[in-house]
Amino acid sequence: MAEGLSGKKFSGKKFSGKKFSGKKFSGKKFSGKTVYNGITMGKVMVLRKDQEQIRRTKVENAEHEIDRVQSAVDVSKQQLAALYDKAVKEVGESSAAIFEVHQMMLEDEDYLDAIYHVIRTEMVNAEYAVAITGDNFAGMFAGMDDEYMQARAADVKDISARLVRNLSGQGAVDFSTMEPSIIVAEDLSPSETVQMDKKKILAFVTVHGSTNSHTAILARMMSIPALIGVEMDLNQIQTGMTAVVDGTAGEVIFEPTEFQCSEAEKKIKNEKEKLRLLQELKGKKNETSDGRTINIYANIGSVSDVGYVLENDAGGIGLFRSEFLYLGRDDFPSEEEQFQAYKQVVQTMGQKKVIIRTLDIGADKQADYFELGKEDNPALGYRAIRICLKQPEIFKTQLRALLRAAAYGNLSIMYPMIISTEEVKQIYTIVKEVEQELKEAQIPHRIPEQGIMIETPAAVMVSDELAELVDFFSIGTNDLTQYTLAIDRQNQRLEDFYNPHHKAILRMIKMVVDNAHKCGKWAGICGELGADTELTQEFVNMGVDELSVAPPMVLRVREKVRTM
Ligand code: PEP
Ligand code: MG
């Protein structure tokens, strides 16, 4: 039997596991903007920032803080139980035993009573009481003669830190032990989102954010129900609560009532049935009833997304946002790392086309090691191809990896944020240099099809000249809308003005497609508008050759095309 924090044997007393005190939260509904339809129910994981420092704050209701501690103990014990099971499988029972000891420590009455005492006598917040008690107990153990007891100092620090993390919502940072959860946060950046294990995310719910941000795009790519702009007070929401996120209704319900749960279950069942019916479209052509066809490809952000592409029967990959390989890390990915990633994608896709966009870093996609510096207007700033042309050593590393991977499959390269023919010519000069270097080093490679994104009004206006230079166009309607309508796609307040159905945008698309066709080139759409089934008919009529959409949208767009 393990020993208790005060040196006595653990009694193995069962923690009484009180429910959250937040009764007023029961069944509380909040509305938000839907990023991806779909409905899910599960446990909440609150992600809070700027919580590294534990602040001591006065509270009025000590019992509420004690309830919070008890809830955090409950969540911590569940995490530790999961860690124990994982460790038993991976490293054996004896090494895993420590997680069992930690669970028992969390039942120790002396430790818990000391925390409650601090809360009640000082009227302070739970985080502070746990941290200070943890420090006191650790100090006490460290000062003991017994070596075994001295070693408990680290354990008590560990369990206290876990409790604080769970109290402040930072428990979510420990993704290895996390059960599939609904992530609730103030906001999420693309670099935070890419680091998350997608299998463990049931939904995203954020206070801020815009439907056109890259975090929203990632949620769509992963088919995760997501809501943004939800006006909720994160201080009242705790990790471990239950929630229903209903993307279709644009609402989230915390601590749903029995009735709300059963309604949600019905909707979940209906949705599953709809998805099952969509599966029947797999292997079918993207053909209208009068015999016109269109390619439907998928957008991805990482190698692991290829699974979603195949699952949804996309005809190819129309946009691999390679910049996601650069996010959520401390240094540039090497040529070899990139080569392996691109090669794996093209090989997995076999004969199917894989269009890899060169890095589109900048604006909301920030990686500190690029040292881009602060800009007043980052969306109009030093980003994407501009970085590549100004810092060709970064560009060349990626091009070498791409040209090498092209030798292994049906790869195409696409350049983002183009505004002129001069840029394309400069790019070609650099590509030639890279080709020469690879030739001299006798490294297998190939210059593949090269196209550009049309996502600036300038590119639209000179698309007749650009069409002569490149192999294809892919229209980035997200940025094209932002730059044409002069509306920051990140700005939540402008959501109602951001109208990708604006006549100006639709006329631009038509102009680009016509200019491509005049030169015998193809033109597609890889912005989010490509998945808008209200416009599918219009796109086919315009002669758009390809639509590249989030993987879960592939079959929905196919369904639309087939009923046209
Ligand atoms: C676009 O701008 O439409 C696009 C596809 O690129 P991103 O959303 O990554 O900027
Ligand atoms: Mg773009």
Tab-separated table of N, CA, C and O in Angstrom, residues 57-65 119 122-125:
chain	number	residue	atom	x	y	z
A	57	THR	N	-6.076	35.719	-5.576
A	57	THR	CA	-7.195	36.662	-5.621
A	57	THR	C	-8.178	36.367	-4.494
A	57	THR	O	-8.349	35.222	-4.088
A	58	LYS	N	-8.780	37.410	-4.008
A	58	LYS	CA	-9.773	37.274	-2.926
A	58	LYS	C	-11.074	36.731	-3.511
A	58	LYS	O	-11.460	37.115	-4.628
A	59	VAL	N	-11.730	35.855	-2.762
A	59	VAL	CA	-13.033	35.347	-3.230
A	59	VAL	C	-14.072	35.591	-2.146
A	59	VAL	O	-13.733	35.767	-0.978
A	60	GLU	N	-15.317	35.563	-2.579
A	60	GLU	CA	-16.380	35.772	-1.586
A	60	GLU	C	-17.004	34.465	-1.153
A	60	GLU	O	-17.537	34.344	-0.065
A	61	ASN	N	-16.915	33.477	-2.038
A	61	ASN	CA	-17.583	32.219	-1.753
A	61	ASN	C	-16.545	31.089	-1.665
A	61	ASN	O	-16.144	30.510	-2.679
A	62	ALA	N	-16.108	30.800	-0.449
A	62	ALA	CA	-15.061	29.793	-0.252
A	62	ALA	C	-15.543	28.408	-0.681
A	62	ALA	O	-14.796	27.636	-1.284
A	63	GLU	N	-16.814	28.122	-0.419
A	63	GLU	CA	-17.327	26.784	-0.750
A	63	GLU	C	-17.299	26.542	-2.259
A	63	GLU	O	-17.070	25.424	-2.719
A	64	HIS	N	-17.509	27.614	-3.009
A	64	HIS	CA	-17.450	27.480	-4.468
A	64	HIS	C	-16.028	27.079	-4.904
A	64	HIS	O	-15.844	26.209	-5.756
A	65	GLU	N	-15.033	27.706	-4.265
A	65	GLU	CA	-13.636	27.387	-4.600
A	65	GLU	C	-13.328	25.935	-4.220
A	65	GLU	O	-12.627	25.228	-4.934
A	119	ILE	N	-8.168	28.107	1.726
A	119	ILE	CA	-9.285	28.802	1.052
A	119	ILE	C	-10.208	29.450	2.085
A	119	ILE	O	-10.556	30.631	1.972
A	122	GLU	N	-8.211	32.210	4.390
A	122	GLU	CA	-7.691	33.398	3.700
A	122	GLU	C	-8.687	33.952	2.676
A	122	GLU	O	-8.455	35.005	2.100
A	123	MET	N	-9.764	33.216	2.424
A	123	MET	CA	-10.763	33.594	1.403
A	123	MET	C	-10.068	33.886	0.059
A	123	MET	O	-10.173	34.988	-0.498
A	124	VAL	N	-9.317	32.877	-0.413
A	124	VAL	CA	-8.567	33.060	-1.662
A	124	VAL	C	-8.996	32.031	-2.696
A	124	VAL	O	-9.691	31.049	-2.381
A	125	ASN	N	-8.517	32.243	-3.924
A	125	ASN	CA	-8.890	31.366	-5.038
A	125	ASN	C	-8.238	29.984	-4.924
A	125	ASN	O	-7.179	29.825	-4.293
